[in-house]
Short mmCIF file of C-alpha atoms in Angstrom, two decimals:
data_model
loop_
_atom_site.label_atom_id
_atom_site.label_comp_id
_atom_site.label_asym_id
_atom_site.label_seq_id
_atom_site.Cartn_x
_atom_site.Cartn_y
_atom_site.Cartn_z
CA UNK L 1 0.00 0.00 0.00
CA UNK L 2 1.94 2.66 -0.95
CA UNK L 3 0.29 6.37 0.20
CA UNK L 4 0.95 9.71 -0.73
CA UNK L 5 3.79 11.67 1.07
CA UNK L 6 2.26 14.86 2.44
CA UNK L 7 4.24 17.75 2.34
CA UNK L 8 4.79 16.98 6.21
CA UNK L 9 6.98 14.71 5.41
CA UNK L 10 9.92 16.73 3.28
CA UNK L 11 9.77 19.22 6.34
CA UNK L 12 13.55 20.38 6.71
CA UNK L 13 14.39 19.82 10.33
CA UNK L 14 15.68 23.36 11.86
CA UNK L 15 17.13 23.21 14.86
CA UNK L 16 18.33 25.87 16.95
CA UNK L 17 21.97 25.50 16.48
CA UNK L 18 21.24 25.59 12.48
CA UNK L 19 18.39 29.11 12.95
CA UNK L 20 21.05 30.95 15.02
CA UNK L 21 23.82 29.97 12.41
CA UNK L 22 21.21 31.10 9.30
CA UNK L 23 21.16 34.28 11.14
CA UNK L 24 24.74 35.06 12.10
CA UNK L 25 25.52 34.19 8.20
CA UNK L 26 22.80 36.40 7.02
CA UNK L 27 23.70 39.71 9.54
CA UNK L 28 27.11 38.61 8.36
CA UNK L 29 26.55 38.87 4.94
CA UNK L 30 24.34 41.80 5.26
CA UNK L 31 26.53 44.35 7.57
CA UNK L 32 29.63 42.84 5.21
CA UNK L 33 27.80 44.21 1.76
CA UNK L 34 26.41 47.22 3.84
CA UNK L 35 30.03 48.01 4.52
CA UNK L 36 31.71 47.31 1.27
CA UNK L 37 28.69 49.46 -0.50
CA UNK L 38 29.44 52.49 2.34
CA UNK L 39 33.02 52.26 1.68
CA UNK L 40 32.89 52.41 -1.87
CA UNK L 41 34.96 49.29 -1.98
CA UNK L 42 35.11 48.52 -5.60
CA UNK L 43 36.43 51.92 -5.80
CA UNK L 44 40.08 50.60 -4.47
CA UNK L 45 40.19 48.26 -7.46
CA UNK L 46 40.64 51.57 -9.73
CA UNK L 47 43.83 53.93 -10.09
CA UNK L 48 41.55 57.07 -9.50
CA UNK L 49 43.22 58.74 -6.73
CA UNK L 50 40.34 59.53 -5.38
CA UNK L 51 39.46 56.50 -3.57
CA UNK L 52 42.31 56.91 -1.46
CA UNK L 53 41.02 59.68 -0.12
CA UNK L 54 38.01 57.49 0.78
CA UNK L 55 39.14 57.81 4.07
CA UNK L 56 39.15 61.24 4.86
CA UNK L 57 42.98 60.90 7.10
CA UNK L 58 44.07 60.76 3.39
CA UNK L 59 42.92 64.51 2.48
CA UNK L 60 46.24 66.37 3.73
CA UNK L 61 47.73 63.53 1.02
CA UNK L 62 45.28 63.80 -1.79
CA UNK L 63 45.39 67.25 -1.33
CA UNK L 64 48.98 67.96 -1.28
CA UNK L 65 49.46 65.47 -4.29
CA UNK L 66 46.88 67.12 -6.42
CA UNK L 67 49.40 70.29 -5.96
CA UNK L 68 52.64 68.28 -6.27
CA UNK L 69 54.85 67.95 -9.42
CA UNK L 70 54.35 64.88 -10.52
CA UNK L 71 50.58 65.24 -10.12
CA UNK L 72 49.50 65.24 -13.92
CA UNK L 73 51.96 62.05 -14.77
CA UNK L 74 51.48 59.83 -11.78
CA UNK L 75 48.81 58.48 -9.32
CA UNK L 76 49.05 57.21 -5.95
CA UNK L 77 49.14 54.04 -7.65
CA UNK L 78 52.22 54.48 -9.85
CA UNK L 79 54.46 55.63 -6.81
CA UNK L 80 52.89 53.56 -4.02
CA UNK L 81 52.25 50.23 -5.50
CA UNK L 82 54.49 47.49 -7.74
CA UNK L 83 53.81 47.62 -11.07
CA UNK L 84 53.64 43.87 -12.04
CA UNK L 85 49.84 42.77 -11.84
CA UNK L 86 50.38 40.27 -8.29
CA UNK L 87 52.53 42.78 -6.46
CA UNK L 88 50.33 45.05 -6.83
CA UNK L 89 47.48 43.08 -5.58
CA UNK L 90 49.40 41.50 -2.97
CA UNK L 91 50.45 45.01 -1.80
CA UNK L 92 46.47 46.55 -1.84
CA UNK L 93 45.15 43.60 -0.15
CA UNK L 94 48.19 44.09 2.50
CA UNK L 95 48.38 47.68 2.86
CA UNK L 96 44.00 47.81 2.69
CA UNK L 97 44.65 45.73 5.93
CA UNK L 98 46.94 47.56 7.50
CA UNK L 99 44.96 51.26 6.81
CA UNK L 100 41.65 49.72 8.01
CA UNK L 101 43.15 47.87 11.46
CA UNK L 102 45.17 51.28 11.97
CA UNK L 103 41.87 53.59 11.26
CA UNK L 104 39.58 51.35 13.05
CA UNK L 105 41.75 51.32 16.36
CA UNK L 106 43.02 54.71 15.42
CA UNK L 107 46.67 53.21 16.28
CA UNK L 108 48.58 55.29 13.53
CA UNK L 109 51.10 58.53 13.41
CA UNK L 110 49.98 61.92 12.27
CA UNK L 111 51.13 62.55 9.91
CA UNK L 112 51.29 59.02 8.11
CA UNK L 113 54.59 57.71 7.66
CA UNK L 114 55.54 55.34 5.02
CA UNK L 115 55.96 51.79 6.25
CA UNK L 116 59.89 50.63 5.64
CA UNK L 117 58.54 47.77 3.19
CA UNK L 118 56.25 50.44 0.86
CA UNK L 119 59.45 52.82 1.04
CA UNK L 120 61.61 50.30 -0.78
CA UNK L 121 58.36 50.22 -3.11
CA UNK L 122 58.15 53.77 -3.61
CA UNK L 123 62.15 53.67 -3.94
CA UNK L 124 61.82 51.04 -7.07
CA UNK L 125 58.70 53.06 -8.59
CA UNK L 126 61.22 56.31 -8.62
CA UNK L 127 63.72 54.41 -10.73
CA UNK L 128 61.75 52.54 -13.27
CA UNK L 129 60.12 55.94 -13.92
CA UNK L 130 62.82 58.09 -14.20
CA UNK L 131 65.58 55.01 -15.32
CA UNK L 132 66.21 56.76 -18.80
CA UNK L 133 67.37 59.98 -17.03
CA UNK L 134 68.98 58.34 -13.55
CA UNK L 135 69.57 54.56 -14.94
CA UNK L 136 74.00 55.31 -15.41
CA UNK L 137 73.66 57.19 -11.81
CA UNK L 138 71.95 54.19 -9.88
CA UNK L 139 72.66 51.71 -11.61
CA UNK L 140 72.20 48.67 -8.87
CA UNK L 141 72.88 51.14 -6.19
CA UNK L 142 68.93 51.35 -5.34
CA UNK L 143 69.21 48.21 -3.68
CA UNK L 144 72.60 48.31 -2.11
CA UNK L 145 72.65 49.04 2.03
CA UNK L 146 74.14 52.48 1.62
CA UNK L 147 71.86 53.66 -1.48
CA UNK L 148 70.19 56.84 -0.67
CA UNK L 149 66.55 57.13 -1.47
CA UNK L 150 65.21 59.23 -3.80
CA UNK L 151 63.13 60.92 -1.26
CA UNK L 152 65.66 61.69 0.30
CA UNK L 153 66.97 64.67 -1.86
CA UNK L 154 63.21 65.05 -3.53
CA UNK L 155 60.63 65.00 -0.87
CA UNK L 156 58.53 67.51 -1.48
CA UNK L 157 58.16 65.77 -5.52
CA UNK L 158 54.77 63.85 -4.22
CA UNK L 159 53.05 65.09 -1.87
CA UNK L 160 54.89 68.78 -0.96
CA UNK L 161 56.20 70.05 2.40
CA UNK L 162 52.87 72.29 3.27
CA UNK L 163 51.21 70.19 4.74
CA UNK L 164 54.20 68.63 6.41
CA UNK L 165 54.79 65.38 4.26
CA UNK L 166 57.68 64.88 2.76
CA UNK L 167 59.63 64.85 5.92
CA UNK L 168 62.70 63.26 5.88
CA UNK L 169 62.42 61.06 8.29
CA UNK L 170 65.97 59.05 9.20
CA UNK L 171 64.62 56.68 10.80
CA UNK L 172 62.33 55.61 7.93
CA UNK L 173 64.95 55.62 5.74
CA UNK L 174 67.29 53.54 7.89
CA UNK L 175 64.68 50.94 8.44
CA UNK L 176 63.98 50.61 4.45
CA UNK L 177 67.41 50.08 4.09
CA UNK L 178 67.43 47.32 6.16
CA UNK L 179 64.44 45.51 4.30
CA UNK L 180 66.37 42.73 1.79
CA UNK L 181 64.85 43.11 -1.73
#
């Protein structure tokens, strides 16, 4: 005698354990989109220098690079980030981490300083840019332990010294030096 299933019987059994998890996943998944939308997230996938200045501690920077030198050849992108296609991701991803632990905990210097590891970034940017003009200079001397930065002699090229970046900071320097390539 075979008799017809009601619809009783595909109920989907939901316990507690499996309602509260449905729920963390969906606030999850809701205040994670809500966030990503509010931070204009796709935004850091572009070169625009604007979204940098998503976070308004980036104004004095923005700012200051809109009135620099180098402002109608280079973005914040071109000095600040490799140039191959995984470095550069690699380095968003890392330094996205970094700037949103730092401005959520509100653990970071004012001005911003330049991490040691983006330094020797910014360093290698400055001579594949400018390698026609400097390449017989410093030739193989960016990497050596005594090279002097670029920014050393021309920090006021990106960002300016108004609104106090540009610093020369020895201690900065000293610690990118120390970073191996």
């Amino acid at each position: 005698m075979n008799q017809p299933r009601s619809s009783r019987s595909f109920k989907i059994p939901l316990t507690l354990a499996g309602f509260v998890l449905v729920v963390l996943l969906g606030a999850t998944a809701g205040v994670g989109s809500y966030t990503f939308q509010y931070a204009e997230g796709l935004s850091y996938f572009s070169k625009d220098p604007a979204a940098c200045k998503n976070c308004h501690i980036m104004d004095p920077q923005y700012d200051s690079w809109l009135k620099s030198s180098h402002h109608t050849v280079a973005t914040c992108v071109d000095c600040h980030l490799p140039h191959d296609f995984i470095g550069k991701y690699i380095a968003k991803a890392e330094n996205g981490y970094f700037h949103s632990k730092a401005f959520t905990f509100q653990d970071h210097p004012e001005p911003i300083i330049i991490k040691p590891k983006n330094a020797r970034i910014l360093q290698q940017n400055c001579v594949d840019c400018h390698e026609s003009l400097i390449g017989d200079m410093v030739h193989g001397a960016s990497h050596a332990e005594d090279a002097v930065s670029c920014v050393h002699c021309h920090r006021s090229v990106g960002h300016g010294d108004a609104v106090g970046m540009g610093r020369w900071d020895p201690q900065i320097e000293t610690s990118a030096k120390e970073l191996k390539p």
